[in-house]
Amino acid sequence: DCFMTNCFPDIEKNYVGFATLPNQVHRKTVKKGFTFTLMVAGESGLGKSTLINSLFLTDLYRDRKVPNAEERINQTVSNVKHTVSIEEKGIKLRLTIIDTPGFGDAVNNTESWKHIEDYIDQQFEHYFRDESGLNRRNIQDNRVHCCLYFISPFGHGLRPLDVECMKALHEKVNIVPVLAKADSLTQAEVSRKKMNIREDIKLFGINIYQFPDCDSDEDEDFKRQDQILKDSIPFAVIGSNVQVESKGRKFRGRVYPWGVVEVENPAHSDFLLLRNMLVRTHMQDLKDVTRETHYENYRAQCIQNMTRMVVQERKRRWMHTNTVLF
């Protein structure tokens, strides 16, 4: 009693203490840090690299060599991994970006998404193998949590390649469609193209990432923001790593003969909506859906295949034994 009184002077007799569990979980999680893997897919020249650098205020592509037009045509699709550790207010994030250079650039793009699909499956396979092994405590999660799919602003809606690629990936990863280079379009054109893309997504049965429904006890402001996110699909975005000065203000943007475009101005693009969704509001849900839906589907298929192989092997041995006996 003396020990308890000295060590915990403010302890309440009718207080067990499990109300501190969220704080314990928070401390442990913060100490461990967070991981997030984001894939970017889409043809060259749509500003993928610039947008990623703008989203996370970092330069992930410092050493990249940009291929010329001839090199792009002959380039095979590959997957390039960039990992960077970001710290903000004591919170550490290990961010991994998977780029897919060469996608959609060849004359013949038949099954050019296969490398992307295989990469996602490989990460599931590695995780499944580690999870089933002896070293489960030190598993590194490299599963792809989200795929930003960049759509060209110069088409009517989705191209056949977009449809085929998204349909090949939509059961394996959370697809978030992005309308690239929104500054090349008027506001009316952005609205029209968004509507066309949404109609194509519905027409071709493409399953993009679904924002979770709000709980009934959420405040009205949160519900309104959530509805704005849902209505903004696909996100019309602009990226820029250049600081522009205009009217005494400095901001990231682009200067044109007709005026200045601000990256973080909601009137000019959906950049802030996309960043808030990816980082502030839905990062954990993207990870949860990856774990609970996409990975679980892969895991169930693996176990089913393994069970089928065991049954077939037992049947083969039984038939062999009976053949020898009779």
mmCIF file of C-alpha atoms in Angstrom:
data_model
loop_
_atom_site.group_PDB
_atom_site.id
_atom_site.type_symbol
_atom_site.label_atom_id
_atom_site.label_comp_id
_atom_site.label_asym_id
_atom_site.label_seq_id
_atom_site.Cartn_x
_atom_site.Cartn_y
_atom_site.Cartn_z
ATOM 1 C CA ASP A 1 0.000 0.000 0.000
ATOM 2 C CA CYS A 2 2.856 2.330 0.842
ATOM 3 C CA PHE A 3 4.523 1.560 -2.515
ATOM 4 C CA MET A 4 1.297 2.255 -4.433
ATOM 5 C CA THR A 5 0.678 5.485 -2.512
ATOM 6 C CA ASN A 6 4.199 6.798 -3.127
ATOM 7 C CA CYS A 7 4.364 5.826 -6.812
ATOM 8 C CA PHE A 8 0.791 6.723 -7.747
ATOM 9 C CA PRO A 9 -0.285 9.496 -5.342
ATOM 10 C CA ASP A 10 -3.295 10.542 -7.470
ATOM 11 C CA ILE A 11 -4.682 7.037 -7.985
ATOM 12 C CA GLU A 12 -8.442 6.685 -7.538
ATOM 13 C CA LYS A 13 -9.890 3.764 -5.623
ATOM 14 C CA ASN A 14 -12.700 3.220 -8.143
ATOM 15 C CA TYR A 15 -10.477 3.718 -11.198
ATOM 16 C CA VAL A 16 -9.063 0.608 -12.910
ATOM 17 C CA GLY A 17 -7.045 2.430 -15.558
ATOM 18 C CA PHE A 18 -7.976 0.883 -18.902
ATOM 19 C CA ALA A 19 -9.123 4.330 -20.082
ATOM 20 C CA THR A 20 -5.417 5.050 -20.684
ATOM 21 C CA LEU A 21 -5.197 2.274 -23.311
ATOM 22 C CA PRO A 22 -5.609 4.684 -26.277
ATOM 23 C CA ASN A 23 -2.670 6.729 -24.938
ATOM 24 C CA GLN A 24 -0.549 3.572 -24.605
ATOM 25 C CA VAL A 25 -1.398 2.515 -28.170
ATOM 26 C CA HIS A 26 -0.687 6.039 -29.420
ATOM 27 C CA ARG A 27 2.762 6.151 -27.746
ATOM 28 C CA LYS A 28 3.701 2.710 -29.064
ATOM 29 C CA THR A 29 2.536 3.492 -32.603
ATOM 30 C CA VAL A 30 4.287 6.872 -32.699
ATOM 31 C CA LYS A 31 7.516 5.279 -31.491
ATOM 32 C CA LYS A 32 7.288 2.580 -34.157
ATOM 33 C CA GLY A 33 6.450 5.065 -36.916
ATOM 34 C CA PHE A 34 4.143 4.716 -39.891
ATOM 35 C CA THR A 35 4.566 3.273 -43.371
ATOM 36 C CA PHE A 36 2.667 4.049 -46.550
ATOM 37 C CA THR A 37 3.216 2.777 -50.082
ATOM 38 C CA LEU A 38 1.769 4.784 -52.951
ATOM 39 C CA MET A 39 1.887 3.710 -56.594
ATOM 40 C CA VAL A 40 1.573 6.194 -59.460
ATOM 41 C CA ALA A 41 0.463 4.967 -62.879
ATOM 42 C CA GLY A 42 -0.263 6.733 -66.134
ATOM 43 C CA GLU A 43 1.459 7.695 -69.358
ATOM 44 C CA SER A 44 4.535 9.943 -69.406
ATOM 45 C CA GLY A 45 4.144 13.705 -69.451
ATOM 46 C CA LEU A 46 1.140 13.913 -67.125
ATOM 47 C CA GLY A 47 3.083 15.463 -64.222
ATOM 48 C CA LYS A 48 3.194 12.410 -61.942
ATOM 49 C CA SER A 49 6.637 13.152 -60.485
ATOM 50 C CA THR A 50 5.879 16.836 -59.969
ATOM 51 C CA LEU A 51 2.608 16.072 -58.200
ATOM 52 C CA ILE A 52 4.219 13.542 -55.841
ATOM 53 C CA ASN A 53 6.953 16.027 -54.903
ATOM 54 C CA SER A 54 4.286 18.700 -54.361
ATOM 55 C CA LEU A 55 2.121 16.409 -52.208
ATOM 56 C CA PHE A 56 4.877 15.440 -49.785
ATOM 57 C CA LEU A 57 7.130 18.541 -50.040
ATOM 58 C CA THR A 58 10.146 16.449 -50.940
ATOM 59 C CA ASP A 59 12.285 15.692 -54.004
ATOM 60 C CA LEU A 60 12.023 11.973 -54.685
ATOM 61 C CA TYR A 61 13.268 12.185 -58.259
ATOM 62 C CA ARG A 62 16.521 14.107 -57.820
ATOM 63 C CA ASP A 63 18.690 11.566 -59.690
ATOM 64 C CA ARG A 64 16.179 10.608 -62.362
ATOM 65 C CA LYS A 65 17.170 10.648 -66.042
ATOM 66 C CA VAL A 66 14.264 11.768 -68.226
ATOM 67 C CA PRO A 67 14.128 9.711 -71.472
ATOM 68 C CA ASN A 68 13.559 11.425 -74.817
ATOM 69 C CA ALA A 69 10.614 10.600 -77.107
ATOM 70 C CA GLU A 70 12.443 7.802 -78.977
ATOM 71 C CA GLU A 71 13.636 6.188 -75.727
ATOM 72 C CA ARG A 72 10.097 6.310 -74.305
ATOM 73 C CA ILE A 73 8.636 4.476 -77.318
ATOM 74 C CA ASN A 74 11.181 1.646 -76.969
ATOM 75 C CA GLN A 75 11.100 1.612 -73.167
ATOM 76 C CA THR A 76 9.625 -1.423 -71.450
ATOM 77 C CA VAL A 77 7.359 -0.936 -68.449
ATOM 78 C CA SER A 78 9.300 -1.179 -65.193
ATOM 79 C CA ASN A 79 8.629 -0.449 -61.540
ATOM 80 C CA VAL A 80 10.927 2.055 -59.833
ATOM 81 C CA LYS A 81 10.879 2.281 -56.044
ATOM 82 C CA HIS A 82 11.656 5.485 -54.132
ATOM 83 C CA THR A 83 11.672 5.438 -50.327
ATOM 84 C CA VAL A 84 12.060 8.475 -48.098
ATOM 85 C CA SER A 85 11.638 9.048 -44.362
ATOM 86 C CA ILE A 86 9.583 12.117 -43.505
ATOM 87 C CA GLU A 87 9.192 13.539 -40.004
ATOM 88 C CA GLU A 88 6.598 16.099 -38.961
ATOM 89 C CA LYS A 89 6.038 17.182 -35.338
ATOM 90 C CA GLY A 90 7.758 14.059 -34.037
ATOM 91 C CA ILE A 91 5.703 11.695 -36.231
ATOM 92 C CA LYS A 92 7.805 9.561 -38.587
ATOM 93 C CA LEU A 93 6.504 8.283 -41.925
ATOM 94 C CA ARG A 94 8.382 5.887 -44.193
ATOM 95 C CA LEU A 95 6.919 6.818 -47.557
ATOM 96 C CA THR A 96 7.490 4.536 -50.537
ATOM 97 C CA ILE A 97 6.542 5.663 -54.037
ATOM 98 C CA ILE A 98 6.308 3.071 -56.803
ATOM 99 C CA ASP A 99 6.660 4.720 -60.204
ATOM 100 C CA THR A 100 5.827 2.894 -63.443
ATOM 101 C CA PRO A 101 7.904 4.507 -66.232
ATOM 102 C CA GLY A 102 7.177 3.232 -69.727
ATOM 103 C CA PHE A 103 3.505 2.565 -69.090
ATOM 104 C CA GLY A 104 1.347 3.630 -72.043
ATOM 105 C CA ASP A 105 4.288 5.017 -74.055
ATOM 106 C CA ALA A 106 4.859 2.188 -76.557
ATOM 107 C CA VAL A 107 3.237 1.842 -79.984
ATOM 108 C CA ASN A 108 1.732 -1.467 -78.823
ATOM 109 C CA ASN A 109 0.552 -1.251 -75.206
ATOM 110 C CA THR A 110 -1.056 -4.691 -75.032
ATOM 111 C CA GLU A 111 -0.942 -5.881 -71.426
ATOM 112 C CA SER A 112 1.522 -3.109 -70.534
ATOM 113 C CA TRP A 113 -0.067 -3.112 -67.060
ATOM 114 C CA LYS A 114 1.127 -6.688 -66.411
ATOM 115 C CA HIS A 115 4.338 -5.472 -64.726
ATOM 116 C CA ILE A 116 2.251 -3.309 -62.392
ATOM 117 C CA GLU A 117 -0.133 -6.167 -61.572
ATOM 118 C CA ASP A 118 2.778 -8.567 -60.998
ATOM 119 C CA TYR A 119 4.488 -6.094 -58.646
ATOM 120 C CA ILE A 120 1.365 -5.779 -56.471
ATOM 121 C CA ASP A 121 1.028 -9.584 -56.353
ATOM 122 C CA GLN A 122 4.723 -9.970 -55.464
ATOM 123 C CA GLN A 123 4.320 -7.698 -52.442
ATOM 124 C CA PHE A 124 1.312 -9.750 -51.299
ATOM 125 C CA GLU A 125 3.360 -12.919 -51.808
ATOM 126 C CA HIS A 126 6.313 -11.598 -49.768
ATOM 127 C CA TYR A 127 3.999 -10.530 -46.943
ATOM 128 C CA PHE A 128 2.147 -13.875 -46.982
ATOM 129 C CA ARG A 129 5.445 -15.778 -46.867
ATOM 130 C CA ASP A 130 6.774 -13.653 -43.983
ATOM 131 C CA GLU A 131 3.464 -13.871 -42.136
ATOM 132 C CA SER A 132 3.488 -17.668 -42.450
ATOM 133 C CA GLY A 133 7.141 -17.972 -41.376
ATOM 134 C CA LEU A 134 9.024 -17.765 -38.101
ATOM 135 C CA ASN A 135 10.064 -14.106 -38.346
ATOM 136 C CA ARG A 136 6.582 -12.616 -38.018
ATOM 137 C CA ARG A 137 7.649 -9.968 -35.502
ATOM 138 C CA ASN A 138 9.877 -8.174 -38.013
ATOM 139 C CA ILE A 139 7.578 -8.192 -41.036
ATOM 140 C CA GLN A 140 8.056 -5.170 -43.284
ATOM 141 C CA ASP A 141 4.840 -4.084 -44.961
ATOM 142 C CA ASN A 142 5.583 -3.237 -48.602
ATOM 143 C CA ARG A 143 2.041 -3.898 -49.826
ATOM 144 C CA VAL A 144 0.745 -1.173 -52.154
ATOM 145 C CA HIS A 145 -1.877 0.789 -50.222
ATOM 146 C CA CYS A 146 -3.042 3.116 -52.971
ATOM 147 C CA CYS A 147 -2.620 3.634 -56.720
ATOM 148 C CA LEU A 148 -3.000 7.150 -58.083
ATOM 149 C CA TYR A 149 -4.088 6.552 -61.671
ATOM 150 C CA PHE A 150 -3.376 9.590 -63.875
ATOM 151 C CA ILE A 151 -5.851 10.234 -66.686
ATOM 152 C CA SER A 152 -4.931 12.431 -69.643
ATOM 153 C CA PRO A 153 -6.853 15.729 -69.865
ATOM 154 C CA PHE A 154 -6.721 15.573 -73.672
ATOM 155 C CA GLY A 155 -9.164 12.697 -74.181
ATOM 156 C CA HIS A 156 -12.958 12.531 -74.045
ATOM 157 C CA GLY A 157 -12.939 10.276 -70.973
ATOM 158 C CA LEU A 158 -11.156 6.994 -70.255
ATOM 159 C CA ARG A 159 -9.075 5.483 -73.052
ATOM 160 C CA PRO A 160 -9.258 1.717 -73.750
ATOM 161 C CA LEU A 161 -5.829 1.345 -72.079
ATOM 162 C CA ASP A 162 -7.115 3.113 -68.950
ATOM 163 C CA VAL A 163 -10.139 0.805 -68.785
ATOM 164 C CA GLU A 164 -8.087 -2.378 -69.258
ATOM 165 C CA CYS A 165 -5.432 -1.358 -66.731
ATOM 166 C CA MET A 166 -7.863 -0.227 -64.036
ATOM 167 C CA LYS A 167 -9.959 -3.392 -64.462
ATOM 168 C CA ALA A 168 -6.809 -5.517 -64.132
ATOM 169 C CA LEU A 169 -5.852 -3.760 -60.877
ATOM 170 C CA HIS A 170 -9.123 -2.838 -59.157
ATOM 171 C CA GLU A 171 -9.431 -6.094 -57.172
ATOM 172 C CA LYS A 172 -5.824 -5.816 -55.961
ATOM 173 C CA VAL A 173 -5.304 -2.182 -54.958
ATOM 174 C CA ASN A 174 -7.196 0.980 -53.974
ATOM 175 C CA ILE A 175 -7.430 3.001 -57.195
ATOM 176 C CA VAL A 176 -7.810 6.776 -56.856
ATOM 177 C CA PRO A 177 -8.322 8.349 -60.315
ATOM 178 C CA VAL A 178 -6.667 11.694 -60.995
ATOM 179 C CA LEU A 179 -7.364 14.073 -63.879
ATOM 180 C CA ALA A 180 -3.874 15.329 -64.706
ATOM 181 C CA LYS A 181 -2.779 18.834 -65.721
ATOM 182 C CA ALA A 182 -6.060 20.505 -64.826
ATOM 183 C CA ASP A 183 -4.520 23.898 -65.662
ATOM 184 C CA SER A 184 -4.768 22.975 -69.360
ATOM 185 C CA LEU A 185 -8.580 22.987 -69.088
ATOM 186 C CA THR A 186 -11.262 25.564 -68.353
ATOM 187 C CA GLN A 187 -13.509 25.001 -65.325
ATOM 188 C CA ALA A 188 -16.357 23.959 -67.631
ATOM 189 C CA GLU A 189 -14.081 21.447 -69.385
ATOM 190 C CA VAL A 190 -12.917 20.039 -66.028
ATOM 191 C CA SER A 191 -16.528 19.506 -64.923
ATOM 192 C CA ARG A 192 -17.455 17.874 -68.239
ATOM 193 C CA LYS A 193 -14.428 15.553 -68.267
ATOM 194 C CA LYS A 194 -15.008 14.565 -64.636
ATOM 195 C CA MET A 195 -18.582 13.621 -65.507
ATOM 196 C CA ASN A 196 -17.435 11.621 -68.573
ATOM 197 C CA ILE A 197 -14.808 9.757 -66.532
ATOM 198 C CA ARG A 198 -17.294 8.936 -63.755
ATOM 199 C CA GLU A 199 -19.748 7.637 -66.375
ATOM 200 C CA ASP A 200 -17.013 5.469 -67.956
ATOM 201 C CA ILE A 201 -16.012 4.082 -64.546
ATOM 202 C CA LYS A 202 -19.622 3.071 -63.936
ATOM 203 C CA LEU A 203 -20.185 1.794 -67.501
ATOM 204 C CA PHE A 204 -17.142 -0.505 -67.478
ATOM 205 C CA GLY A 205 -17.687 -1.730 -63.916
ATOM 206 C CA ILE A 206 -14.412 -0.374 -62.522
ATOM 207 C CA ASN A 207 -14.170 -0.519 -58.733
ATOM 208 C CA ILE A 208 -12.298 2.554 -57.548
ATOM 209 C CA TYR A 209 -11.566 3.316 -53.881
ATOM 210 C CA GLN A 210 -14.822 3.912 -52.002
ATOM 211 C CA PHE A 211 -14.743 6.479 -49.220
ATOM 212 C CA PRO A 212 -16.213 4.978 -46.039
ATOM 213 C CA ASP A 213 -19.637 6.221 -44.992
ATOM 214 C CA CYS A 214 -19.690 8.722 -42.142
ATOM 215 C CA ASP A 215 -20.851 7.547 -38.735
ATOM 216 C CA SER A 216 -24.151 9.015 -37.559
ATOM 217 C CA ASP A 217 -22.405 10.800 -34.668
ATOM 218 C CA GLU A 218 -19.913 12.649 -36.917
ATOM 219 C CA ASP A 219 -20.292 16.433 -36.892
ATOM 220 C CA GLU A 220 -21.948 18.133 -39.854
ATOM 221 C CA ASP A 221 -18.744 19.833 -41.017
ATOM 222 C CA PHE A 222 -16.963 16.471 -41.315
ATOM 223 C CA LYS A 223 -19.922 15.012 -43.246
ATOM 224 C CA ARG A 224 -19.882 17.994 -45.609
ATOM 225 C CA GLN A 225 -16.125 17.641 -46.227
ATOM 226 C CA ASP A 226 -16.580 13.918 -46.840
ATOM 227 C CA GLN A 227 -19.290 14.572 -49.434
ATOM 228 C CA ILE A 228 -17.062 17.138 -51.180
ATOM 229 C CA LEU A 229 -14.353 14.452 -51.456
ATOM 230 C CA LYS A 230 -16.781 11.952 -52.975
ATOM 231 C CA ASP A 231 -18.095 14.529 -55.460
ATOM 232 C CA SER A 232 -14.544 15.523 -56.529
ATOM 233 C CA ILE A 233 -13.644 12.153 -58.091
ATOM 234 C CA PRO A 234 -11.557 12.158 -60.239
ATOM 235 C CA PHE A 235 -9.365 14.754 -58.512
ATOM 236 C CA ALA A 236 -8.371 17.476 -60.996
ATOM 237 C CA VAL A 237 -4.792 18.305 -60.025
ATOM 238 C CA ILE A 238 -1.880 20.609 -60.734
ATOM 239 C CA GLY A 239 1.657 20.115 -59.474
ATOM 240 C CA SER A 240 4.550 22.564 -59.184
ATOM 241 C CA ASN A 241 7.847 22.645 -57.315
ATOM 242 C CA VAL A 242 8.406 26.320 -58.151
ATOM 243 C CA GLN A 243 7.772 29.180 -55.704
ATOM 244 C CA VAL A 244 5.906 32.009 -57.424
ATOM 245 C CA GLU A 245 5.545 35.554 -56.052
ATOM 246 C CA SER A 246 2.434 37.549 -56.856
ATOM 247 C CA LYS A 247 0.802 40.498 -55.081
ATOM 248 C CA GLY A 248 3.222 40.217 -52.161
ATOM 249 C CA ARG A 249 2.526 36.500 -51.578
ATOM 250 C CA LYS A 250 4.747 33.485 -52.206
ATOM 251 C CA PHE A 251 3.187 30.180 -53.196
ATOM 252 C CA ARG A 252 3.791 27.131 -55.355
ATOM 253 C CA GLY A 253 2.274 27.688 -58.754
ATOM 254 C CA ARG A 254 2.679 28.193 -62.469
ATOM 255 C CA VAL A 255 2.912 31.462 -64.391
ATOM 256 C CA TYR A 256 1.135 31.766 -67.743
ATOM 257 C CA PRO A 257 0.658 34.724 -70.114
ATOM 258 C CA TRP A 258 -2.990 34.867 -69.013
ATOM 259 C CA GLY A 259 -2.325 34.684 -65.271
ATOM 260 C CA VAL A 260 -1.015 32.656 -62.339
ATOM 261 C CA VAL A 261 -2.221 29.224 -61.229
ATOM 262 C CA GLU A 262 -1.891 28.411 -57.511
ATOM 263 C CA VAL A 263 -1.374 24.725 -56.715
ATOM 264 C CA GLU A 264 -3.029 24.961 -53.302
ATOM 265 C CA ASN A 265 -5.917 27.217 -54.308
ATOM 266 C CA PRO A 266 -9.178 25.169 -54.181
ATOM 267 C CA ALA A 267 -10.603 27.396 -56.934
ATOM 268 C CA HIS A 268 -7.812 26.282 -59.280
ATOM 269 C CA SER A 269 -7.513 22.538 -58.542
ATOM 270 C CA ASP A 270 -8.356 19.656 -56.200
ATOM 271 C CA PHE A 271 -4.750 19.415 -54.990
ATOM 272 C CA LEU A 272 -5.564 20.209 -51.339
ATOM 273 C CA LEU A 273 -8.492 17.779 -51.339
ATOM 274 C CA LEU A 274 -6.257 15.000 -52.668
ATOM 275 C CA ARG A 275 -3.470 15.705 -50.176
ATOM 276 C CA ASN A 276 -5.858 15.921 -47.231
ATOM 277 C CA MET A 277 -7.507 12.674 -48.300
ATOM 278 C CA LEU A 278 -4.212 10.808 -48.724
ATOM 279 C CA VAL A 279 -2.525 12.082 -45.570
ATOM 280 C CA ARG A 280 -4.900 13.681 -43.065
ATOM 281 C CA THR A 281 -8.165 11.769 -43.327
ATOM 282 C CA HIS A 282 -7.981 8.472 -45.244
ATOM 283 C CA MET A 283 -4.419 7.106 -45.110
ATOM 284 C CA GLN A 284 -5.321 4.616 -42.380
ATOM 285 C CA ASP A 285 -8.500 3.545 -44.176
ATOM 286 C CA LEU A 286 -6.509 2.930 -47.376
ATOM 287 C CA LYS A 287 -4.207 0.675 -45.342
ATOM 288 C CA ASP A 288 -7.158 -1.047 -43.643
ATOM 289 C CA VAL A 289 -8.908 -1.785 -46.960
ATOM 290 C CA THR A 290 -5.615 -3.121 -48.353
ATOM 291 C CA ARG A 291 -5.231 -5.451 -45.367
ATOM 292 C CA GLU A 292 -8.846 -6.477 -44.844
ATOM 293 C CA THR A 293 -10.022 -6.746 -48.460
ATOM 294 C CA HIS A 294 -7.315 -6.907 -51.142
ATOM 295 C CA TYR A 295 -4.713 -8.848 -49.152
ATOM 296 C CA GLU A 296 -7.317 -11.120 -47.541
ATOM 297 C CA ASN A 297 -8.644 -12.029 -51.006
ATOM 298 C CA TYR A 298 -5.093 -12.894 -52.095
ATOM 299 C CA ARG A 299 -4.438 -14.835 -48.880
ATOM 300 C CA ALA A 300 -7.699 -16.803 -49.190
ATOM 301 C CA GLN A 301 -6.814 -17.705 -52.787
ATOM 302 C CA CYS A 302 -3.343 -18.885 -51.712
ATOM 303 C CA ILE A 303 -4.761 -21.075 -48.928
ATOM 304 C CA GLN A 304 -7.384 -22.453 -51.322
ATOM 305 C CA ASN A 305 -4.693 -23.332 -53.893
ATOM 306 C CA MET A 306 -2.501 -24.940 -51.216
ATOM 307 C CA THR A 307 -5.457 -26.988 -49.930
ATOM 308 C CA ARG A 308 -6.301 -28.101 -53.470
ATOM 309 C CA MET A 309 -2.693 -29.204 -54.037
ATOM 310 C CA VAL A 310 -2.673 -31.186 -50.757
ATOM 311 C CA VAL A 311 -5.952 -32.921 -51.675
ATOM 312 C CA GLN A 312 -4.650 -33.754 -55.161
ATOM 313 C CA GLU A 313 -1.404 -35.129 -53.708
ATOM 314 C CA ARG A 314 -3.294 -37.295 -51.202
ATOM 315 C CA LYS A 315 -5.544 -38.568 -53.991
ATOM 316 C CA ARG A 316 -2.518 -39.368 -56.169
ATOM 317 C CA ARG A 317 -0.828 -41.284 -53.336
ATOM 318 C CA TRP A 318 -4.034 -43.175 -52.528
ATOM 319 C CA MET A 319 -4.460 -44.207 -56.170
ATOM 320 C CA HIS A 320 -0.800 -45.225 -56.369
ATOM 321 C CA THR A 321 -1.097 -47.324 -53.180
ATOM 322 C CA ASN A 322 -4.257 -49.045 -54.409
ATOM 323 C CA THR A 323 -2.664 -49.750 -57.789
ATOM 324 C CA VAL A 324 0.318 -51.428 -56.081
ATOM 325 C CA LEU A 325 -1.945 -53.474 -53.743
ATOM 326 C CA PHE A 326 -4.293 -54.697 -56.434
#
